[in-house]
Coordinates of C-alpha atoms and ligand atoms in Angstrom, one line a residue:
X1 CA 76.6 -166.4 3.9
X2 CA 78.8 -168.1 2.0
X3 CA 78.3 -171.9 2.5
X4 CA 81.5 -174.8 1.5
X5 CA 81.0 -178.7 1.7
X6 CA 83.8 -180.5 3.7
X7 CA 84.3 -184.6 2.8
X8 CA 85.7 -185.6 6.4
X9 CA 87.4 -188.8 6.1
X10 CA 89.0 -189.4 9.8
X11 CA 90.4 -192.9 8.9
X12 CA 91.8 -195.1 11.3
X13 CA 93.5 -194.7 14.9
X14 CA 94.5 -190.8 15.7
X15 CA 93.4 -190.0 12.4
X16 CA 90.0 -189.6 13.8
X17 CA 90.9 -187.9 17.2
X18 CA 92.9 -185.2 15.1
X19 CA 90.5 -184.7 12.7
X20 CA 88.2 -184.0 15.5
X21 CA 89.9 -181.3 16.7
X22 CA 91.1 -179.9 13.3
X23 CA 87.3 -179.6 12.5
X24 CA 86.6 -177.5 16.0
X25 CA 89.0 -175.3 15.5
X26 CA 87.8 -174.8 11.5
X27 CA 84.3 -174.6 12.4
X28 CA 85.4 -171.9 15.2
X29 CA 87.0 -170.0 12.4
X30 CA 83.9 -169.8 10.1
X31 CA 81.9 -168.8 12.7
X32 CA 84.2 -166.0 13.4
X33 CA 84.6 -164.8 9.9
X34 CA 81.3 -165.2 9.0
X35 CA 80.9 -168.4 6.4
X36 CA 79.9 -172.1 6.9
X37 CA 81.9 -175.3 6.9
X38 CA 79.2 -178.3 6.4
X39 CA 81.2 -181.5 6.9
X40 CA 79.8 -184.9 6.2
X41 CA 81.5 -187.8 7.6
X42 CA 82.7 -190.8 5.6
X43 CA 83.9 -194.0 7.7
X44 CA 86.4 -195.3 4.9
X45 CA 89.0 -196.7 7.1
X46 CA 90.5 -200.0 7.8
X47 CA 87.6 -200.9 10.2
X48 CA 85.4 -200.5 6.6
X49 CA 87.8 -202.9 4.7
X50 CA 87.3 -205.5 7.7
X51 CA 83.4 -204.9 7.6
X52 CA 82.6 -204.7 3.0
X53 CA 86.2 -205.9 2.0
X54 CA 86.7 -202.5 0.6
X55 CA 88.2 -199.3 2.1
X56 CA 85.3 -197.2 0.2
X57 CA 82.5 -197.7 -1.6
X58 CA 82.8 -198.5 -5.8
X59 CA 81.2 -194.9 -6.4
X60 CA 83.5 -193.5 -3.3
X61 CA 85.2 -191.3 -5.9
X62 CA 81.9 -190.1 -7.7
X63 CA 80.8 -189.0 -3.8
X64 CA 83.7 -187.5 -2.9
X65 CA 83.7 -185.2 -6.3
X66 CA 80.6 -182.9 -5.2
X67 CA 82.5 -181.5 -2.4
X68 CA 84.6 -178.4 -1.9
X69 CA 87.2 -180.0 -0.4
X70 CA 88.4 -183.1 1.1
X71 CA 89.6 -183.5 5.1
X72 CA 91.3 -186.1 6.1
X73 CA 93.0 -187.6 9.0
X74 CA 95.3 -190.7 8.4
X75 CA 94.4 -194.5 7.3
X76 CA 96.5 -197.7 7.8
X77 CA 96.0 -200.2 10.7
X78 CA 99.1 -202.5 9.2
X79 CA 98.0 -205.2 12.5
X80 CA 95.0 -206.5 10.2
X81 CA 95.1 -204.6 6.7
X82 CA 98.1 -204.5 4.5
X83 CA 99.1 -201.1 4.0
X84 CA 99.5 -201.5 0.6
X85 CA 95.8 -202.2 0.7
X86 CA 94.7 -199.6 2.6
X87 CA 97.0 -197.3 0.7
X88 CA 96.0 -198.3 -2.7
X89 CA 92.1 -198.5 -1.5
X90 CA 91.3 -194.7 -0.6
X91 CA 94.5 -192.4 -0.5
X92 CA 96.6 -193.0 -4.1
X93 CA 92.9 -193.0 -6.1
X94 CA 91.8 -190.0 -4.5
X95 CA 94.5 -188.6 -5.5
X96 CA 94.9 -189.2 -8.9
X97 CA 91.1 -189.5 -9.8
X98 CA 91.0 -185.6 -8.6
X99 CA 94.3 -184.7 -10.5
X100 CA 95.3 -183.1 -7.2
X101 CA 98.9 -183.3 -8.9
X102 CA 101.0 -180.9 -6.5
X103 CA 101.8 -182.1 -3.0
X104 CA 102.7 -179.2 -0.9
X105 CA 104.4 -179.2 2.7
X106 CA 105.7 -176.3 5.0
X107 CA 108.6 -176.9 6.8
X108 CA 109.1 -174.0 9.4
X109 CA 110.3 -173.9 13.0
X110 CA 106.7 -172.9 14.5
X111 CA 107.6 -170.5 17.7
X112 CA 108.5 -172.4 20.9
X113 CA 109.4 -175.3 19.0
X114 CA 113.5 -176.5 19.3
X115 CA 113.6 -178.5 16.3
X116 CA 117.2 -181.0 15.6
X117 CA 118.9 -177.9 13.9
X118 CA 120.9 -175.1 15.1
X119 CA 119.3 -173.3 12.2
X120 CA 116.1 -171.6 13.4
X121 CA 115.0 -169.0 10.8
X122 CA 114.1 -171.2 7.8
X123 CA 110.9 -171.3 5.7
X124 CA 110.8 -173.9 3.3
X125 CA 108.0 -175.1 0.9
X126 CA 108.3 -178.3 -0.2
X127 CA 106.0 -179.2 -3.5
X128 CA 106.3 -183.0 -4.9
X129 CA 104.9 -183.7 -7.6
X130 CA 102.2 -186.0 -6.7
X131 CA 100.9 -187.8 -9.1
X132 CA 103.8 -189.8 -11.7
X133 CA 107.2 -190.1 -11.9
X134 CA 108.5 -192.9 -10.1
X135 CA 105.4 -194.1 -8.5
X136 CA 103.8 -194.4 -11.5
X137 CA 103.0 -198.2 -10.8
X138 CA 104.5 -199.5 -14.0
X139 CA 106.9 -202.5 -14.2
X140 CA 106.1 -206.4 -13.0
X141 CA 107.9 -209.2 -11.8
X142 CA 108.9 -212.6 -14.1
X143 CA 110.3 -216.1 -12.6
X144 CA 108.7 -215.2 -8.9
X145 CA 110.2 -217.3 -6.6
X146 CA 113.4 -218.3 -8.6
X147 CA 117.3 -217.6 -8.8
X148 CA 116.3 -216.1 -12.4
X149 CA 113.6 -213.4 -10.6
X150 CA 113.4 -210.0 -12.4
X151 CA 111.8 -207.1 -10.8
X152 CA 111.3 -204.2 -13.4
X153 CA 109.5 -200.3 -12.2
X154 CA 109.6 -197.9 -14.7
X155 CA 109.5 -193.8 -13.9
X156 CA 107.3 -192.5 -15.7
X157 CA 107.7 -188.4 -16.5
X158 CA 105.6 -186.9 -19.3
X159 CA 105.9 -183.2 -19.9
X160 CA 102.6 -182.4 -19.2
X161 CA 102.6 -183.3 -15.4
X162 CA 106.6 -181.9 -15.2
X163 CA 105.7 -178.5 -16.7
X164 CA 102.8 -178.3 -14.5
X165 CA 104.5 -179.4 -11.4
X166 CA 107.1 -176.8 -12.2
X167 CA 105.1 -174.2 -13.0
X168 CA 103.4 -174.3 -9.5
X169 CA 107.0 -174.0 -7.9
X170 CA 107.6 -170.7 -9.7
X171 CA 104.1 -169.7 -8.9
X172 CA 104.5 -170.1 -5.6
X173 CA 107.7 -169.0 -5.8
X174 CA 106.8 -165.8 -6.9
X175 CA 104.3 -165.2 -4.4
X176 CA 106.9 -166.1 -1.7
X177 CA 110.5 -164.7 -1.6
X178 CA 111.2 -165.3 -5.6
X179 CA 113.5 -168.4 -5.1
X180 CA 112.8 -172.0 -6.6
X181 CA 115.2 -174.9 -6.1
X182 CA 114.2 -177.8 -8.6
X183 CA 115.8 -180.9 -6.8
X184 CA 116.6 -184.2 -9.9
X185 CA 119.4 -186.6 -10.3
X186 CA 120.7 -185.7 -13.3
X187 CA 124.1 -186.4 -13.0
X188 CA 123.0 -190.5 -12.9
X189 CA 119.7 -190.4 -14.5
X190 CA 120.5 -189.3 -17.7
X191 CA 116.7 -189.6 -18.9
X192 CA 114.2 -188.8 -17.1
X193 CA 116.2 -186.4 -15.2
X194 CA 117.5 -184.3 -17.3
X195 CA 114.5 -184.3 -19.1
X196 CA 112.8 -182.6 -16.0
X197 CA 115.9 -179.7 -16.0
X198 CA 114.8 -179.5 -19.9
X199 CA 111.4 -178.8 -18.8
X200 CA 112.2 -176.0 -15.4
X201 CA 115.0 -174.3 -18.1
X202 CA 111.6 -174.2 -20.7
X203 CA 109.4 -172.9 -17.5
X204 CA 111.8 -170.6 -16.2
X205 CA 111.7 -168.0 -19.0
X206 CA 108.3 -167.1 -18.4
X207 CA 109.4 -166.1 -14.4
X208 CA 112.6 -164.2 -15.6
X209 CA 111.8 -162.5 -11.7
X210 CA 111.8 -165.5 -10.2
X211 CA 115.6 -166.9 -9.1
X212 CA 116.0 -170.6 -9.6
X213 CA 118.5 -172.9 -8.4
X214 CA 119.1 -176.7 -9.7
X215 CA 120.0 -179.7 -7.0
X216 CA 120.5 -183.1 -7.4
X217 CA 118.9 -184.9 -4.3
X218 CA 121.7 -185.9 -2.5
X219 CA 123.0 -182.4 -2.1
X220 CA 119.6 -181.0 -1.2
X221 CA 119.2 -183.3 1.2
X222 CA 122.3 -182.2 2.9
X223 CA 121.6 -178.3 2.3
X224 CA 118.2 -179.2 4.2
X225 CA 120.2 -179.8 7.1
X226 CA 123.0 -177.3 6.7
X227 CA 121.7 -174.5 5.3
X228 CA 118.1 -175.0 5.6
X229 CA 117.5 -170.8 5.9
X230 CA 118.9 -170.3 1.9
X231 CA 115.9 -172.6 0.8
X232 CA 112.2 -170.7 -0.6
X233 CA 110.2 -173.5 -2.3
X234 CA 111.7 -176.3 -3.7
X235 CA 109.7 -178.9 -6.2
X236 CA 110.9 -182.5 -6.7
X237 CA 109.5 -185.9 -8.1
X238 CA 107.6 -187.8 -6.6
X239 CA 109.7 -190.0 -4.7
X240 CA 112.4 -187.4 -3.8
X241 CA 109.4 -185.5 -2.6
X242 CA 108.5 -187.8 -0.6
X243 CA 112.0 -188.1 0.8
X244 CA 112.8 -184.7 1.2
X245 CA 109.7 -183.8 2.7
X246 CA 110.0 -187.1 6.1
X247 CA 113.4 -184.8 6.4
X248 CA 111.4 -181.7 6.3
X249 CA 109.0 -183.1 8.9
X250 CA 112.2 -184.1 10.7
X251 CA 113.9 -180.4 11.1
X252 CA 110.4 -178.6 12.1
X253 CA 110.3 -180.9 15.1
X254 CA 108.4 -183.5 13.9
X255 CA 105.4 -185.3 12.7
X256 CA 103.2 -183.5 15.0
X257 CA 103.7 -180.3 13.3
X258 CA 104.2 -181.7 9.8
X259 CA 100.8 -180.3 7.8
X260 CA 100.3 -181.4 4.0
X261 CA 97.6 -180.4 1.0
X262 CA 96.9 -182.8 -2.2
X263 CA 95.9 -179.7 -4.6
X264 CA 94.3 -179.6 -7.5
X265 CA 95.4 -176.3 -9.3
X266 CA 93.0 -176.0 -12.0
X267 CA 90.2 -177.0 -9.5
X268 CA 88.8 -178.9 -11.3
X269 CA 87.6 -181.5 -8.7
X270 CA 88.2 -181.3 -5.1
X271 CA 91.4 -180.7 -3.4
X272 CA 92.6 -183.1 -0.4
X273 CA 94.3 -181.7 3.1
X274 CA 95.8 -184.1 5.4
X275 CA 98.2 -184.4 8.6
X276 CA 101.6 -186.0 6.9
X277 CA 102.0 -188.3 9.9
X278 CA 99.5 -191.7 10.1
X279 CA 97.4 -193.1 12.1
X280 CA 100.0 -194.0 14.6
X281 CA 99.0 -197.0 16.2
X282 CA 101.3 -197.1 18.9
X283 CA 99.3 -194.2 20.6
X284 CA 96.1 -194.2 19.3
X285 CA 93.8 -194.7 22.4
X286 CA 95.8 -192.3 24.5
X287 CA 94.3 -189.5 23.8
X288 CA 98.5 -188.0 23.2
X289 CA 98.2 -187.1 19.5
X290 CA 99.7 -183.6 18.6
X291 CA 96.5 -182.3 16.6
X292 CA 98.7 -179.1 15.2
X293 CA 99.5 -180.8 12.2
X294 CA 96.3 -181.9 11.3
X295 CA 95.3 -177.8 12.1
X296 CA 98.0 -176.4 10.2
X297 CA 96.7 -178.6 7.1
X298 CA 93.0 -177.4 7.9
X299 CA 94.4 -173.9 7.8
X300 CA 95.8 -174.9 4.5
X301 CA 92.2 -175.8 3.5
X302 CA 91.0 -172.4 4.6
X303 CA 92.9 -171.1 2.4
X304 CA 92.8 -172.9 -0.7
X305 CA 88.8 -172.7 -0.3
X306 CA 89.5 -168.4 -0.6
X307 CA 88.9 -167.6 3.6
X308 CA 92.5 -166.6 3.4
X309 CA 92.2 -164.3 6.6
X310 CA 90.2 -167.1 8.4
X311 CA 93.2 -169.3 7.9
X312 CA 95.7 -166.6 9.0
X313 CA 93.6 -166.4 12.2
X314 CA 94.2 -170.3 13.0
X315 CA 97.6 -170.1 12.4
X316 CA 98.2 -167.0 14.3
X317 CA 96.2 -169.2 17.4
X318 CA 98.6 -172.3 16.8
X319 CA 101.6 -170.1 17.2
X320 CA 100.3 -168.2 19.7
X321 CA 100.0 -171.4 21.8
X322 CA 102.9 -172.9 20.7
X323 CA 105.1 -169.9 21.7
X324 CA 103.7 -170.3 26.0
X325 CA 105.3 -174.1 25.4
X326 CA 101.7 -175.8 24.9
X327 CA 102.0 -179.0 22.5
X328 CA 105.6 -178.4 21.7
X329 CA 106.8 -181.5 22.6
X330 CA 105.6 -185.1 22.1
X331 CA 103.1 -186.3 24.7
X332 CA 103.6 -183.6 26.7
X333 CA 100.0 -182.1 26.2
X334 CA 96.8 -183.7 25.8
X335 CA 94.9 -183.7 22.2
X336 CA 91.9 -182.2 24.3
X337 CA 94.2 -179.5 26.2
X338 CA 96.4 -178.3 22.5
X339 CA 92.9 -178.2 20.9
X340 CA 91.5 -175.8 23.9
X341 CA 94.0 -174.1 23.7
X342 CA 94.1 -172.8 20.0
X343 CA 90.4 -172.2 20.6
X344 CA 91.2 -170.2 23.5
X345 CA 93.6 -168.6 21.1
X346 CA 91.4 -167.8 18.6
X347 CA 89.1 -166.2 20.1
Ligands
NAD1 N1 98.5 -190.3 4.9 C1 98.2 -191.3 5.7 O1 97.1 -191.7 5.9 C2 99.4 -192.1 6.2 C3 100.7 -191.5 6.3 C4 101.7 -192.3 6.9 C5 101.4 -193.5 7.4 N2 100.2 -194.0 7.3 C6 99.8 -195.3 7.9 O2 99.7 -195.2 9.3 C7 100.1 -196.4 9.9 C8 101.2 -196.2 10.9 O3 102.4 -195.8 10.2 P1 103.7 -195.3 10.9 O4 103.7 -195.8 12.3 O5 104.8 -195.7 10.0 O6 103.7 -193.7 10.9 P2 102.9 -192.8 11.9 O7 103.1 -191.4 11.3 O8 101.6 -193.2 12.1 O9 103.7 -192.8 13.3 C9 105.2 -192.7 13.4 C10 105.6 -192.3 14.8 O10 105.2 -190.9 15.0 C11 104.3 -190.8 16.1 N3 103.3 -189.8 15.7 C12 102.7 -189.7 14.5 N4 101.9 -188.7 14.5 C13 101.9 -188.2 15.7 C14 101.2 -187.1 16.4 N5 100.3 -186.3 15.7 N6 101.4 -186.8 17.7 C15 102.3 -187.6 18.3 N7 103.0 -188.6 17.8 C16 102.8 -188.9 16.5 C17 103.7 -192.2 16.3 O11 103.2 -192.4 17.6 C18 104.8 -193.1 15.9 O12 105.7 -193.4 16.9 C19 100.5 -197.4 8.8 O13 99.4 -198.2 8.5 C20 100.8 -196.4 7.6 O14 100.6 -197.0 6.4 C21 99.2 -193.3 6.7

């Protein structure tokens, strides 16, 4: 039986009640189609920056590169860690150690679910580029504190991790309905920018079946909301993914159902799968969190590890519960009672 290690990071607040009941429901799948999930549990959270003075370990990375895969549930207690802190200690060097350079979202109504919209039918996949661009981290401040302060942060694009990015839209693309929207600023950034529609005009010609459309951010943003149901996958920079993706959460009823991967698509070291929302302290001992996003990104996992009928089967349970009302709504259903419930569902 085929056998696939599992890094479970749970993190801080509901990040560890949703992981818990992501990892039921995944280990229910395996046994049902016949593989193994071994998870092993790392503490790195806030609670281990109060307690060593560092989110994880100096060889964290080194650990975390024999696995499969990486599960995690949400980090951040911004009471008594700067976010920046906890950000910068475990989730941005994850990601870029492992290369996991395409950061993909669906945004889809699930059944029962009345998102903000009138629209109903759309089915978007939102990739952002994950790893560059304008979160690069270069730039620095001179004359702190003064009237003369400069504060400089520089994009950085190289047409390595565009092309790459890009090519992953039309892949995706083209095993989806055949449509990519490439979403820049090109009208204003006259760099950068259109040095990224260079790049998806260079790419395109190899997916001659593949329809593309260009955007500039502003008017994606508003087609999200108006004409979400003419939109396949769309790919975007960093920080416009990041953007466009909070709205995305926003029109498929929020960040209860908002499910996200970090992927690595040469696999060459693990890939990372991970609820978009955080560790939300506001109702983290209540036992309230919606664990279908942290499912739907397990399911996401399944997949990516090669049990693509496995992950089928989960999502198939979540709408299945979804549709008779159960966790449709914020707070209306217990973590324990949604999680039972796509259990039930899958058997
Ligand atoms: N990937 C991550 O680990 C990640 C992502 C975002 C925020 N954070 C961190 O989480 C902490 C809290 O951030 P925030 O409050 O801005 O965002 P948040 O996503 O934790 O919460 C925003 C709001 O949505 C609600 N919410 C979020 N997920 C929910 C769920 N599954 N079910 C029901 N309600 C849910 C919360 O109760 C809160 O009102 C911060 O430290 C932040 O840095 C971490």
């Amino acid at each position: 039986m085929k056998t696939y290690s599992i890094a479970l990071i749970p993190g801080d607040g509901i990040g560890k009640d949703v992981t818990a009941a992501a990892w039921a429901v995944l280990q229910a799948a395996a046994s049902k189609h016949n593989f193994n999930l071994e998870g092993t549990t790392f503490p790195w959270s806030c609670e281990h920056y109060k307690q060593t003075g560092a989110m994880m370990p100096e060889d964290g990375i080194e650990t975390l590169r024999t696995f499969d895969a990486i599960y995690l549930g949400a980090v951040g207690w911004p009471a008594e860690v700067p976010d920046a802190v906890s950000l910068h200690g475990l989730l941005l060097p994850i990601r870029k150690a492992f290369i996991q350079y395409a950061n993909i979202r669906p945004h889809r109504l699930l059944p029962g679910i009345t998102g903000p919209l009138r629209a109903q039918g759309f089915d978007i996949l939102c990739i952002r580029e994950n790893t560059e661009g304008e979160y690069s981290g270069a730039g620095g401040r001179v004359h702190s504190g003064t009237s003369d302060e400069i504060a400089v942060e520089t994009a950085i694009f190289t047409r390595k991790g565009v092309e790459r990015i890009v090519r992953f839209g039309f892949d995706r693309a083209r095993a989806r309905r055949g449509k990519l929207a490439s979403v820049t600023k090109s009208n204003a950034q006259k760099y950068t920018m259109v040095f990224w529609d260079e790049v998806t005009r260079d790419v395109a010609r190899e997916y001659p079946d593949v329809e593309v459309s260009h955007y500039h951010i502003d008017a994606m943003a508003a087609r999200m909301v108006m004409a979400p149901e003419s939109l396949d996958v769309v790919v975007a920079s960093n920080l416009f993914g990041d953007i466009l993706t909070d709205l995305g959460a926003a029109i498929q009823g929020g960040l209860g159902f908002a499910a996200s991967a970090n992927i690595n698509p040469d696999r060459t070291a693990p890939s990372m799968f991970e609820p978009v929302h955080g560790s939300a302290p506001d109702i983290a001992h209540l036992n309230i969190a919606n664990p279908i996003a942290a499912i739907w990104s397990g399911a996401m996992m399944l997949e990516h590890l090669g049990e693509a009928d496995a992950s089928r089967d989960v999502m198939g349970a979540i709408e299945a519960i979804t549709a008779r009302g159960i966790g449709t709504a914020p707070g209306k259903d217990r973590t324990g009672v949604i999680t039972d419930a796509v259990l039930a569902a899958m058997v």
